Amino acid sequence: MSIPTHGSALNITLQSHAGKRSRKAAGSAVDFLCANASVFTRQPSRLSLELRPVTELDPSARLVVDAMAAAGQPGLETLSSAEARAAFAIGMSMLQARPIEVGPIQDLVAETAHRAIPMRSYRPLSVDPQTPAPAIVFFHGGGFYLGDLEVFDRQCRRLCRAANCVVISVDYRLAPEHKFPAAPQDAFAALKWIAANAGRLAIDAERLAVAGDSAGGNLAAVVCLMAREAGAPTISHQTLIYPATNLSAEPIDGLFLTEAMMRHFLAVYMGSEADAKDWRASPALAESHARLPPATVLVCGHDPLHDDGLAYSAALKSAGVPVQELRFSGQIHGFLLMDAAIPEAATAMDKIGRLIQSALKRTPR
């Protein structure tokens, strides 16, 4: 795909779950990016030599990145919390394909000991509403600072269909209003409530998985460690999508996710430098990774968290945990939220879904 260098209307091909469609960029995801998207991202000034990929950037991802760079506006980290969250929500909405149809969708509240936690459940069309079904507890990304149930609604629908499982999305507390350890506390409290209320939710507590992307991948990894330490609930599988696993590491620049953004996320999330070395913030720093659930770890070649994900995968393998790695060498951080502009996002979600579906068919540990 050729990359245009001027502001005229572009003929581009986008792909959604409904199939491929060709249309003018006016009013499209890429046109929106050209005008607005760099309020939530900037082109990096440098890339780590260790992370510099040998593979080329996917052409669709290149179009997205170039459009963002061309806008030349201030980065997300320069905005107020409210402005940043609004920009992120608008931008991600424009980059996502239309919502796909699933079965019943229900807003829930987990009444836990320390607070009420909003959640949203998605049930597959093919699963009887009264039959206990395997379930995925999902934690969204956004640097512990951005995102909510609405921003990740379409991604959860896609995961529900791809895995043919119930998906329960957790609306954990965000920084800076609620600093560490509020997010992992909410994540684990929600997980325990879901397992304890499996009958009410018509899910099978013996076939329970966790999943998350970026900051949500961090939380998915952390709740597995917390469940191991507590002895419950049983988690059959963990899916970590471009996860941040060591928040004590020095941030580096990348495409879409920049060094300045990561430093900002860490500054608003952490109460102190010591917090970043707590395994509930940095699961890679846990003393042991033994006796954790089998894992799927997805990494992107043009993502500054690429090495984070692979290092955590290696730690799990060294501890005897079965791991399936999904490597998308031409992709950028966050591409699963960009399926209107990056067709490979749909391919990735289908692969994730099949792996989870297979894992939850097995006899629980």
mmCIF file of C-alpha atoms in Angstrom:
data_model
loop_
_atom_site.group_PDB
_atom_site.id
_atom_site.type_symbol
_atom_site.label_atom_id
_atom_site.label_comp_id
_atom_site.label_asym_id
_atom_site.label_seq_id
_atom_site.Cartn_x
_atom_site.Cartn_y
_atom_site.Cartn_z
ATOM 1 C CA MET A 1 0.000 0.000 0.000
ATOM 2 C CA SER A 2 1.425 3.375 -0.969
ATOM 3 C CA ILE A 3 1.535 6.059 1.690
ATOM 4 C CA PRO A 4 0.110 9.382 0.500
ATOM 5 C CA THR A 5 2.119 12.523 1.163
ATOM 6 C CA HIS A 6 -0.524 15.180 0.629
ATOM 7 C CA GLY A 7 -3.905 16.084 2.063
ATOM 8 C CA SER A 8 -6.126 14.962 -0.813
ATOM 9 C CA ALA A 9 -8.818 12.332 -0.331
ATOM 10 C CA LEU A 10 -7.322 8.859 -0.066
ATOM 11 C CA ASN A 11 -8.615 5.630 -1.532
ATOM 12 C CA ILE A 12 -8.020 3.045 1.190
ATOM 13 C CA THR A 13 -9.265 -0.411 1.994
ATOM 14 C CA LEU A 14 -10.497 -1.141 5.510
ATOM 15 C CA GLN A 15 -11.624 -4.452 6.916
ATOM 16 C CA SER A 16 -14.227 -5.150 9.600
ATOM 17 C CA HIS A 17 -15.953 -8.314 10.814
ATOM 18 C CA ALA A 18 -18.457 -7.789 8.019
ATOM 19 C CA GLY A 19 -15.652 -8.081 5.419
ATOM 20 C CA LYS A 20 -13.581 -5.761 3.283
ATOM 21 C CA ARG A 21 -14.862 -2.461 2.101
ATOM 22 C CA SER A 22 -13.264 0.321 0.034
ATOM 23 C CA ARG A 23 -14.215 3.900 0.752
ATOM 24 C CA LYS A 24 -12.931 7.473 0.760
ATOM 25 C CA ALA A 25 -10.940 8.417 3.814
ATOM 26 C CA ALA A 26 -13.183 11.430 4.482
ATOM 27 C CA GLY A 27 -15.119 10.469 7.588
ATOM 28 C CA SER A 28 -13.000 7.328 8.046
ATOM 29 C CA ALA A 29 -10.650 6.265 10.815
ATOM 30 C CA VAL A 30 -7.552 7.383 8.932
ATOM 31 C CA ASP A 31 -9.032 10.737 7.963
ATOM 32 C CA PHE A 32 -9.880 11.327 11.617
ATOM 33 C CA LEU A 33 -6.288 10.499 12.558
ATOM 34 C CA CYS A 34 -4.892 12.966 10.063
ATOM 35 C CA ALA A 35 -6.874 15.726 11.699
ATOM 36 C CA ASN A 36 -6.905 14.792 15.379
ATOM 37 C CA ALA A 37 -5.219 11.632 16.541
ATOM 38 C CA SER A 38 -1.889 12.941 17.753
ATOM 39 C CA VAL A 39 -3.610 14.471 20.753
ATOM 40 C CA PHE A 40 -3.218 10.979 22.169
ATOM 41 C CA THR A 41 0.063 9.911 20.567
ATOM 42 C CA ARG A 42 3.204 11.216 18.912
ATOM 43 C CA GLN A 43 5.863 9.846 16.590
ATOM 44 C CA PRO A 44 8.788 8.726 18.766
ATOM 45 C CA SER A 45 12.118 10.495 18.559
ATOM 46 C CA ARG A 46 14.113 7.280 18.901
ATOM 47 C CA LEU A 47 13.730 3.532 19.214
ATOM 48 C CA SER A 48 15.684 1.239 21.501
ATOM 49 C CA LEU A 49 18.380 -0.625 19.583
ATOM 50 C CA GLU A 50 17.319 -3.796 21.393
ATOM 51 C CA LEU A 51 13.725 -3.389 20.246
ATOM 52 C CA ARG A 52 14.374 -2.074 16.735
ATOM 53 C CA PRO A 53 12.518 -4.664 14.637
ATOM 54 C CA VAL A 54 14.063 -6.372 11.662
ATOM 55 C CA THR A 55 10.634 -6.787 10.069
ATOM 56 C CA GLU A 56 8.863 -3.989 8.265
ATOM 57 C CA LEU A 57 5.948 -2.200 9.786
ATOM 58 C CA ASP A 58 2.625 -3.519 8.535
ATOM 59 C CA PRO A 59 1.420 -1.169 5.735
ATOM 60 C CA SER A 60 -1.895 -0.476 7.456
ATOM 61 C CA ALA A 61 -0.125 0.275 10.734
ATOM 62 C CA ARG A 62 2.301 2.521 8.831
ATOM 63 C CA LEU A 63 -0.627 4.500 7.441
ATOM 64 C CA VAL A 64 -1.990 4.968 10.955
ATOM 65 C CA VAL A 65 1.391 5.972 12.408
ATOM 66 C CA ASP A 66 2.169 8.391 9.561
ATOM 67 C CA ALA A 67 -1.249 10.014 9.830
ATOM 68 C CA MET A 68 -0.715 10.503 13.557
ATOM 69 C CA ALA A 69 2.748 11.985 13.042
ATOM 70 C CA ALA A 70 1.460 14.350 10.344
ATOM 71 C CA ALA A 71 -1.035 15.956 12.714
ATOM 72 C CA GLY A 72 1.817 17.479 14.753
ATOM 73 C CA GLN A 73 -0.233 18.254 17.860
ATOM 74 C CA PRO A 74 0.747 18.030 21.548
ATOM 75 C CA GLY A 75 0.906 14.572 23.125
ATOM 76 C CA LEU A 76 -1.658 13.019 25.415
ATOM 77 C CA GLU A 77 0.627 13.470 28.409
ATOM 78 C CA THR A 78 0.213 17.261 28.111
ATOM 79 C CA LEU A 79 -3.567 17.104 28.598
ATOM 80 C CA SER A 80 -5.664 17.012 31.730
ATOM 81 C CA SER A 81 -7.064 13.634 32.805
ATOM 82 C CA ALA A 82 -10.512 14.510 31.479
ATOM 83 C CA GLU A 83 -9.153 15.770 28.159
ATOM 84 C CA ALA A 84 -6.875 12.749 27.711
ATOM 85 C CA ARG A 85 -9.677 10.283 28.439
ATOM 86 C CA ALA A 86 -12.022 12.029 26.043
ATOM 87 C CA ALA A 87 -9.384 12.109 23.281
ATOM 88 C CA PHE A 88 -8.559 8.439 23.813
ATOM 89 C CA ALA A 89 -12.222 7.444 23.712
ATOM 90 C CA ILE A 90 -12.938 9.429 20.537
ATOM 91 C CA GLY A 91 -9.797 8.284 18.770
ATOM 92 C CA MET A 92 -10.248 4.614 19.583
ATOM 93 C CA SER A 93 -13.896 4.749 18.582
ATOM 94 C CA MET A 94 -12.940 6.073 15.143
ATOM 95 C CA LEU A 95 -10.332 3.343 14.684
ATOM 96 C CA GLN A 96 -12.630 0.442 15.543
ATOM 97 C CA ALA A 97 -14.971 -1.438 13.256
ATOM 98 C CA ARG A 98 -18.699 -1.387 13.915
ATOM 99 C CA PRO A 99 -19.909 -3.315 16.975
ATOM 100 C CA ILE A 100 -20.630 -6.939 16.156
ATOM 101 C CA GLU A 101 -23.702 -8.780 17.347
ATOM 102 C CA VAL A 102 -23.396 -11.073 20.349
ATOM 103 C CA GLY A 103 -25.948 -12.519 22.742
ATOM 104 C CA PRO A 104 -27.297 -10.798 25.869
ATOM 105 C CA ILE A 105 -25.193 -7.914 27.191
ATOM 106 C CA GLN A 106 -25.716 -6.935 30.811
ATOM 107 C CA ASP A 107 -24.281 -4.231 33.053
ATOM 108 C CA LEU A 108 -23.428 -5.626 36.467
ATOM 109 C CA VAL A 109 -22.096 -4.438 39.804
ATOM 110 C CA ALA A 110 -19.784 -6.579 41.904
ATOM 111 C CA GLU A 111 -20.635 -5.782 45.510
ATOM 112 C CA THR A 112 -17.262 -6.459 47.088
ATOM 113 C CA ALA A 113 -16.055 -5.836 50.627
ATOM 114 C CA HIS A 114 -14.266 -2.582 49.787
ATOM 115 C CA ARG A 115 -16.374 -1.105 46.980
ATOM 116 C CA ALA A 116 -18.959 -1.672 44.270
ATOM 117 C CA ILE A 117 -17.190 -2.439 40.980
ATOM 118 C CA PRO A 118 -19.032 -1.843 37.673
ATOM 119 C CA MET A 119 -18.750 -4.617 35.099
ATOM 120 C CA ARG A 120 -20.330 -5.653 31.801
ATOM 121 C CA SER A 121 -21.012 -9.201 30.648
ATOM 122 C CA TYR A 122 -21.253 -10.444 27.054
ATOM 123 C CA ARG A 123 -22.771 -13.815 26.221
ATOM 124 C CA PRO A 124 -22.283 -15.614 22.892
ATOM 125 C CA LEU A 125 -25.275 -16.018 20.619
ATOM 126 C CA SER A 126 -24.732 -19.769 20.473
ATOM 127 C CA VAL A 127 -24.733 -20.339 24.249
ATOM 128 C CA ASP A 128 -27.984 -20.916 26.096
ATOM 129 C CA PRO A 129 -28.506 -18.141 28.693
ATOM 130 C CA GLN A 130 -29.243 -20.702 31.416
ATOM 131 C CA THR A 131 -26.362 -23.089 30.676
ATOM 132 C CA PRO A 132 -23.147 -22.560 32.677
ATOM 133 C CA ALA A 133 -20.541 -21.447 30.143
ATOM 134 C CA PRO A 134 -16.780 -20.866 30.235
ATOM 135 C CA ALA A 135 -15.941 -17.249 30.996
ATOM 136 C CA ILE A 136 -13.166 -14.715 30.490
ATOM 137 C CA VAL A 137 -12.650 -11.914 33.010
ATOM 138 C CA PHE A 138 -11.270 -9.023 30.958
ATOM 139 C CA PHE A 139 -9.215 -6.043 32.165
ATOM 140 C CA HIS A 140 -8.862 -3.158 29.712
ATOM 141 C CA GLY A 141 -5.719 -1.239 28.819
ATOM 142 C CA GLY A 142 -4.967 2.470 28.989
ATOM 143 C CA GLY A 143 -1.928 2.886 31.231
ATOM 144 C CA PHE A 144 -4.033 2.561 34.438
ATOM 145 C CA TYR A 145 -5.198 6.062 33.473
ATOM 146 C CA LEU A 146 -7.443 5.758 30.399
ATOM 147 C CA GLY A 147 -10.233 3.516 29.160
ATOM 148 C CA ASP A 148 -13.527 2.187 30.455
ATOM 149 C CA LEU A 149 -16.305 -0.255 29.617
ATOM 150 C CA GLU A 150 -17.450 1.826 26.643
ATOM 151 C CA VAL A 151 -14.059 2.266 24.990
ATOM 152 C CA PHE A 152 -13.451 -1.495 25.090
ATOM 153 C CA ASP A 153 -17.014 -2.572 24.370
ATOM 154 C CA ARG A 154 -16.336 -3.519 20.741
ATOM 155 C CA GLN A 155 -13.154 -5.415 21.614
ATOM 156 C CA CYS A 156 -15.037 -7.415 24.257
ATOM 157 C CA ARG A 157 -17.753 -8.251 21.735
ATOM 158 C CA ARG A 158 -15.108 -9.521 19.331
ATOM 159 C CA LEU A 159 -13.450 -11.578 22.062
ATOM 160 C CA CYS A 160 -16.819 -13.036 23.085
ATOM 161 C CA ARG A 161 -17.527 -14.203 19.547
ATOM 162 C CA ALA A 162 -13.982 -15.378 18.800
ATOM 163 C CA ALA A 163 -13.684 -17.476 21.989
ATOM 164 C CA ASN A 164 -17.378 -18.438 22.137
ATOM 165 C CA CYS A 165 -17.181 -17.664 25.860
ATOM 166 C CA VAL A 166 -18.887 -15.278 28.233
ATOM 167 C CA VAL A 167 -16.739 -12.163 28.641
ATOM 168 C CA ILE A 168 -16.991 -10.039 31.779
ATOM 169 C CA SER A 169 -15.269 -6.660 31.466
ATOM 170 C CA VAL A 170 -14.170 -5.006 34.723
ATOM 171 C CA ASP A 171 -14.268 -1.229 35.217
ATOM 172 C CA TYR A 172 -11.474 -0.930 37.772
ATOM 173 C CA ARG A 173 -10.479 2.400 39.333
ATOM 174 C CA LEU A 174 -8.067 4.643 37.423
ATOM 175 C CA ALA A 175 -5.197 6.923 38.389
ATOM 176 C CA PRO A 176 -4.529 9.648 39.355
ATOM 177 C CA GLU A 177 -7.775 9.680 41.332
ATOM 178 C CA HIS A 178 -6.940 6.198 42.606
ATOM 179 C CA LYS A 179 -3.269 5.320 42.679
ATOM 180 C CA PHE A 180 -1.649 1.881 43.028
ATOM 181 C CA PRO A 181 -2.721 -0.560 44.447
ATOM 182 C CA ALA A 182 -6.354 0.379 43.715
ATOM 183 C CA ALA A 183 -6.349 -1.233 40.240
ATOM 184 C CA PRO A 184 -5.082 -4.708 41.278
ATOM 185 C CA GLN A 185 -7.273 -4.614 44.379
ATOM 186 C CA ASP A 186 -10.341 -4.002 42.224
ATOM 187 C CA ALA A 187 -9.262 -6.580 39.648
ATOM 188 C CA PHE A 188 -8.847 -9.342 42.213
ATOM 189 C CA ALA A 189 -11.981 -8.392 44.145
ATOM 190 C CA ALA A 190 -13.993 -8.524 40.922
ATOM 191 C CA LEU A 191 -12.477 -11.891 39.971
ATOM 192 C CA LYS A 192 -13.381 -13.379 43.370
ATOM 193 C CA TRP A 193 -16.922 -11.996 43.167
ATOM 194 C CA ILE A 194 -17.401 -13.446 39.682
ATOM 195 C CA ALA A 195 -16.204 -16.886 40.804
ATOM 196 C CA ALA A 196 -18.398 -16.775 43.925
ATOM 197 C CA ASN A 197 -21.441 -15.756 41.869
ATOM 198 C CA ALA A 198 -20.902 -18.178 39.014
ATOM 199 C CA GLY A 199 -24.367 -19.692 39.404
ATOM 200 C CA ARG A 200 -26.085 -16.328 39.234
ATOM 201 C CA LEU A 201 -24.013 -15.396 36.184
ATOM 202 C CA ALA A 202 -24.579 -18.773 34.477
ATOM 203 C CA ILE A 203 -20.859 -19.391 34.074
ATOM 204 C CA ASP A 204 -18.687 -22.373 34.932
ATOM 205 C CA ALA A 205 -16.308 -21.385 37.735
ATOM 206 C CA GLU A 206 -14.103 -24.358 36.838
ATOM 207 C CA ARG A 207 -13.553 -22.913 33.358
ATOM 208 C CA LEU A 208 -12.574 -19.361 34.213
ATOM 209 C CA ALA A 209 -9.898 -17.411 32.327
ATOM 210 C CA VAL A 210 -8.464 -13.924 32.659
ATOM 211 C CA ALA A 211 -7.327 -11.648 29.853
ATOM 212 C CA GLY A 212 -6.181 -8.090 29.357
ATOM 213 C CA ASP A 213 -4.259 -5.799 27.049
ATOM 214 C CA SER A 214 -1.360 -3.508 28.014
ATOM 215 C CA ALA A 215 -2.141 -2.278 31.557
ATOM 216 C CA GLY A 216 -4.949 -4.829 31.563
ATOM 217 C CA GLY A 217 -2.425 -7.526 30.652
ATOM 218 C CA ASN A 218 -0.486 -6.444 33.720
ATOM 219 C CA LEU A 219 -3.611 -6.855 35.866
ATOM 220 C CA ALA A 220 -4.417 -10.245 34.347
ATOM 221 C CA ALA A 221 -0.927 -11.463 35.250
ATOM 222 C CA VAL A 222 -1.161 -9.962 38.737
ATOM 223 C CA VAL A 223 -4.520 -11.546 39.625
ATOM 224 C CA CYS A 224 -3.084 -14.944 38.668
ATOM 225 C CA LEU A 225 -0.324 -14.393 41.218
ATOM 226 C CA MET A 226 -2.836 -13.149 43.797
ATOM 227 C CA ALA A 227 -5.089 -16.164 43.234
ATOM 228 C CA ARG A 228 -2.131 -18.507 43.651
ATOM 229 C CA GLU A 229 -1.161 -16.836 46.929
ATOM 230 C CA ALA A 230 -4.756 -16.883 48.197
ATOM 231 C CA GLY A 231 -5.421 -20.423 47.028
ATOM 232 C CA ALA A 232 -8.490 -19.335 45.037
ATOM 233 C CA PRO A 233 -10.222 -18.780 42.725
ATOM 234 C CA THR A 234 -9.121 -21.327 40.146
ATOM 235 C CA ILE A 235 -7.956 -19.710 36.902
ATOM 236 C CA SER A 236 -7.667 -22.055 33.938
ATOM 237 C CA HIS A 237 -5.870 -19.722 31.516
ATOM 238 C CA GLN A 238 -4.318 -16.246 31.294
ATOM 239 C CA THR A 239 -4.133 -14.220 28.082
ATOM 240 C CA LEU A 240 -1.651 -11.350 28.224
ATOM 241 C CA ILE A 241 -1.896 -8.993 25.240
ATOM 242 C CA TYR A 242 1.178 -6.754 24.844
ATOM 243 C CA PRO A 243 1.434 -6.658 28.650
ATOM 244 C CA ALA A 244 3.413 -4.251 30.827
ATOM 245 C CA THR A 245 5.054 -6.633 33.290
ATOM 246 C CA ASN A 246 7.903 -4.620 34.829
ATOM 247 C CA LEU A 247 6.966 -1.052 35.748
ATOM 248 C CA SER A 248 10.357 -0.517 37.399
ATOM 249 C CA ALA A 249 12.120 -0.717 34.023
ATOM 250 C CA GLU A 250 13.213 2.451 32.255
ATOM 251 C CA PRO A 251 10.617 3.408 29.592
ATOM 252 C CA ILE A 252 11.717 3.667 25.982
ATOM 253 C CA ASP A 253 10.189 5.274 22.910
ATOM 254 C CA GLY A 254 7.945 3.426 20.502
ATOM 255 C CA LEU A 255 5.274 3.813 17.869
ATOM 256 C CA PHE A 256 1.856 4.867 19.224
ATOM 257 C CA LEU A 257 3.064 4.257 22.797
ATOM 258 C CA THR A 258 5.814 6.801 23.457
ATOM 259 C CA GLU A 259 8.345 7.228 26.237
ATOM 260 C CA ALA A 260 6.677 10.475 27.338
ATOM 261 C CA MET A 261 3.302 8.759 27.584
ATOM 262 C CA MET A 262 4.696 5.859 29.602
ATOM 263 C CA ARG A 263 6.481 8.180 32.010
ATOM 264 C CA HIS A 264 3.244 10.089 32.475
ATOM 265 C CA PHE A 265 1.250 6.902 33.094
ATOM 266 C CA LEU A 266 3.765 5.746 35.690
ATOM 267 C CA ALA A 267 3.852 9.148 37.394
ATOM 268 C CA VAL A 268 0.092 9.274 37.854
ATOM 269 C CA TYR A 269 -0.256 5.588 38.805
ATOM 270 C CA MET A 270 2.577 5.130 41.287
ATOM 271 C CA GLY A 271 2.583 6.670 44.730
ATOM 272 C CA SER A 272 6.331 6.141 45.129
ATOM 273 C CA GLU A 273 9.316 4.573 43.379
ATOM 274 C CA ALA A 274 9.037 1.605 45.726
ATOM 275 C CA ASP A 275 5.580 0.823 44.367
ATOM 276 C CA ALA A 276 7.021 -0.100 40.981
ATOM 277 C CA LYS A 277 9.024 -2.913 42.606
ATOM 278 C CA ASP A 278 5.949 -4.432 44.252
ATOM 279 C CA TRP A 279 4.984 -7.592 42.336
ATOM 280 C CA ARG A 280 1.363 -6.392 42.306
ATOM 281 C CA ALA A 281 2.608 -3.578 40.048
ATOM 282 C CA SER A 282 5.381 -5.534 38.312
ATOM 283 C CA PRO A 283 4.459 -9.215 38.076
ATOM 284 C CA ALA A 284 7.826 -9.933 36.447
ATOM 285 C CA LEU A 285 9.416 -9.206 39.842
ATOM 286 C CA ALA A 286 7.463 -11.876 41.728
ATOM 287 C CA GLU A 287 9.752 -14.281 43.602
ATOM 288 C CA SER A 288 8.255 -17.256 41.801
ATOM 289 C CA HIS A 289 6.148 -17.836 38.699
ATOM 290 C CA ALA A 290 5.517 -21.484 39.432
ATOM 291 C CA ARG A 291 2.010 -22.942 39.695
ATOM 292 C CA LEU A 292 0.453 -20.238 37.547
ATOM 293 C CA PRO A 293 -2.186 -20.891 34.860
ATOM 294 C CA PRO A 294 -1.160 -21.752 31.297
ATOM 295 C CA ALA A 295 -0.683 -18.574 29.310
ATOM 296 C CA THR A 296 -1.031 -16.991 25.916
ATOM 297 C CA VAL A 297 1.298 -14.008 25.482
ATOM 298 C CA LEU A 298 0.900 -11.697 22.480
ATOM 299 C CA VAL A 299 3.682 -9.304 21.492
ATOM 300 C CA CYS A 300 4.173 -6.814 18.648
ATOM 301 C CA GLY A 301 7.460 -6.206 16.883
ATOM 302 C CA HIS A 302 7.106 -2.410 16.853
ATOM 303 C CA ASP A 303 5.995 -2.087 20.484
ATOM 304 C CA PRO A 304 8.220 -0.757 23.298
ATOM 305 C CA LEU A 305 6.622 -3.432 25.533
ATOM 306 C CA HIS A 306 7.747 -6.212 23.160
ATOM 307 C CA ASP A 307 10.621 -7.292 25.411
ATOM 308 C CA ASP A 308 8.441 -7.004 28.523
ATOM 309 C CA GLY A 309 6.052 -9.571 27.110
ATOM 310 C CA LEU A 310 8.755 -11.977 25.963
ATOM 311 C CA ALA A 311 10.631 -11.692 29.267
ATOM 312 C CA TYR A 312 7.489 -12.598 31.181
ATOM 313 C CA SER A 313 6.796 -15.461 28.802
ATOM 314 C CA ALA A 314 10.329 -16.745 29.441
ATOM 315 C CA ALA A 315 9.852 -16.453 33.212
ATOM 316 C CA LEU A 316 6.659 -18.479 33.020
ATOM 317 C CA LYS A 317 8.305 -21.141 30.852
ATOM 318 C CA SER A 318 11.282 -21.363 33.221
ATOM 319 C CA ALA A 319 8.853 -21.993 36.074
ATOM 320 C CA GLY A 320 7.209 -24.846 34.167
ATOM 321 C CA VAL A 321 4.115 -22.953 33.011
ATOM 322 C CA PRO A 322 2.883 -23.843 29.489
ATOM 323 C CA VAL A 323 3.003 -20.753 27.256
ATOM 324 C CA GLN A 324 1.762 -20.099 23.747
ATOM 325 C CA GLU A 325 3.347 -17.012 22.154
ATOM 326 C CA LEU A 326 1.632 -14.999 19.450
ATOM 327 C CA ARG A 327 4.096 -12.713 17.665
ATOM 328 C CA PHE A 328 2.835 -10.026 15.309
ATOM 329 C CA SER A 329 6.168 -8.741 14.090
ATOM 330 C CA GLY A 330 4.778 -5.952 11.895
ATOM 331 C CA GLN A 331 2.401 -4.467 14.429
ATOM 332 C CA ILE A 332 2.272 -1.605 16.917
ATOM 333 C CA HIS A 333 1.066 -1.417 20.499
ATOM 334 C CA GLY A 334 -2.709 -1.236 20.776
ATOM 335 C CA PHE A 335 -3.465 -2.528 17.277
ATOM 336 C CA LEU A 336 -6.348 -4.729 18.461
ATOM 337 C CA LEU A 337 -8.301 -1.519 19.090
ATOM 338 C CA MET A 338 -7.703 -0.406 15.494
ATOM 339 C CA ASP A 339 -9.465 -3.092 13.456
ATOM 340 C CA ALA A 340 -11.169 -0.556 11.173
ATOM 341 C CA ALA A 341 -7.738 0.595 10.001
ATOM 342 C CA ILE A 342 -5.543 -2.493 10.603
ATOM 343 C CA PRO A 343 -7.044 -5.704 9.171
ATOM 344 C CA GLU A 344 -4.568 -7.933 11.035
ATOM 345 C CA ALA A 345 -6.347 -7.009 14.290
ATOM 346 C CA ALA A 346 -9.246 -9.285 13.336
ATOM 347 C CA THR A 347 -6.808 -12.102 12.546
ATOM 348 C CA ALA A 348 -5.150 -11.669 15.940
ATOM 349 C CA MET A 349 -8.456 -11.698 17.801
ATOM 350 C CA ASP A 350 -9.534 -14.871 16.029
ATOM 351 C CA LYS A 351 -6.267 -16.565 17.059
ATOM 352 C CA ILE A 352 -6.648 -15.414 20.657
ATOM 353 C CA GLY A 353 -10.219 -16.621 20.746
ATOM 354 C CA ARG A 354 -9.372 -20.071 19.394
ATOM 355 C CA LEU A 355 -6.582 -20.536 21.945
ATOM 356 C CA ILE A 356 -8.809 -19.534 24.857
ATOM 357 C CA GLN A 357 -11.663 -21.712 23.621
ATOM 358 C CA SER A 358 -9.311 -24.677 23.374
ATOM 359 C CA ALA A 359 -7.825 -24.031 26.819
ATOM 360 C CA LEU A 360 -11.219 -23.863 28.495
ATOM 361 C CA LYS A 361 -12.322 -27.149 26.929
ATOM 362 C CA ARG A 362 -9.595 -28.983 28.776
ATOM 363 C CA THR A 363 -10.002 -30.565 32.169
ATOM 364 C CA PRO A 364 -9.296 -27.886 34.839
ATOM 365 C CA ARG A 365 -6.062 -28.205 36.783
#
